[in-house]
């Protein structure tokens, strides 16, 4: 079993839909949870960052962490064609004071007009 | 905004050549990382560095070396390029302490022929 599992998609939705992207993980030591967005031929950019369990909202984006189920989600409301990208989840735990995240393989999202 | 700049967007090199990939960040971050990204395999950590002149092997260091002579610059060296090193190479940096996520560069698409 991989440490972080993420469905590669592609996930195709119409403009305006609510999108749910998910990752599961096996390492209960993970404390920091991140979502990155990567446009084609670009580097990933940090979208959302949460520590431990709970929800975090930023505009149309909501990140949710359920540590008891080892499950994290990213919700996108009122999705736009400009949201079309690959979304990578990442998570990390402290190891001697350093943090090396484990990345999911990414989910490709296509929002069509 | 933190900027991580990779010197080349696209490179084509011949098998056996020594290749240098340069990365510079402008936010005084201690931590710098080199990843490669391949379809279906996701991001794989090659090397990382927590300070000047320090380096640590990641998951796939074979065939690569790194240099960090100055805090802002982290170079990836392919000692003798091979076709299986054709990939997207991504540099990232982060501050020390808790994991607030990486800032990635735009990537270098390297083709070895």
CSV table of C-alpha atoms in Angstrom, one decimal, chain A residues 32 34 36 38 41-44 46 49 88 92 97-101 103 105, chain B residues 9-10 33 35 37 40 43 45 50 90 97-102 104-106:
chain,number,residue,atom,x,y,z
A,32,UNK,CA,0.8,18.9,8.1
A,34,UNK,CA,-1.2,20.6,1.9
A,36,UNK,CA,-0.8,22.1,-4.6
A,38,UNK,CA,0.0,22.5,-11.0
A,41,UNK,CA,4.3,22.6,-17.9
A,42,UNK,CA,4.5,24.7,-14.7
A,43,UNK,CA,5.8,23.9,-11.2
A,44,UNK,CA,3.3,23.2,-8.4
A,46,UNK,CA,0.9,25.9,-2.8
A,49,UNK,CA,-2.1,24.3,4.0
A,88,UNK,CA,-1.4,17.3,-5.7
A,92,UNK,CA,4.4,15.5,6.3
A,97,UNK,CA,13.0,18.7,13.2
A,98,UNK,CA,12.8,18.4,9.5
A,99,UNK,CA,9.8,17.9,7.2
A,100,UNK,CA,10.0,16.0,4.0
A,101,UNK,CA,6.5,15.8,2.5
A,103,UNK,CA,3.1,13.7,-2.3
A,105,UNK,CA,0.5,11.4,-7.6
B,9,UNK,CA,12.8,25.9,-19.0
B,10,UNK,CA,13.9,23.4,-21.7
B,33,UNK,CA,15.1,20.4,-2.8
B,35,UNK,CA,12.6,16.6,-7.5
B,37,UNK,CA,8.4,14.4,-12.0
B,40,UNK,CA,2.4,8.0,-13.5
B,43,UNK,CA,7.2,13.7,-7.7
B,45,UNK,CA,12.9,13.4,-4.3
B,50,UNK,CA,19.2,22.1,4.9
B,90,UNK,CA,11.6,20.8,-10.2
B,97,UNK,CA,10.7,24.9,11.3
B,98,UNK,CA,7.1,23.7,10.9
B,99,UNK,CA,6.1,22.6,7.4
B,100,UNK,CA,4.4,25.5,5.8
B,101,UNK,CA,4.8,24.1,2.3
B,102,UNK,CA,7.2,24.5,-0.5
B,104,UNK,CA,8.5,25.5,-6.4
B,105,UNK,CA,10.3,26.8,-9.5
B,106,UNK,CA,8.7,26.5,-12.9
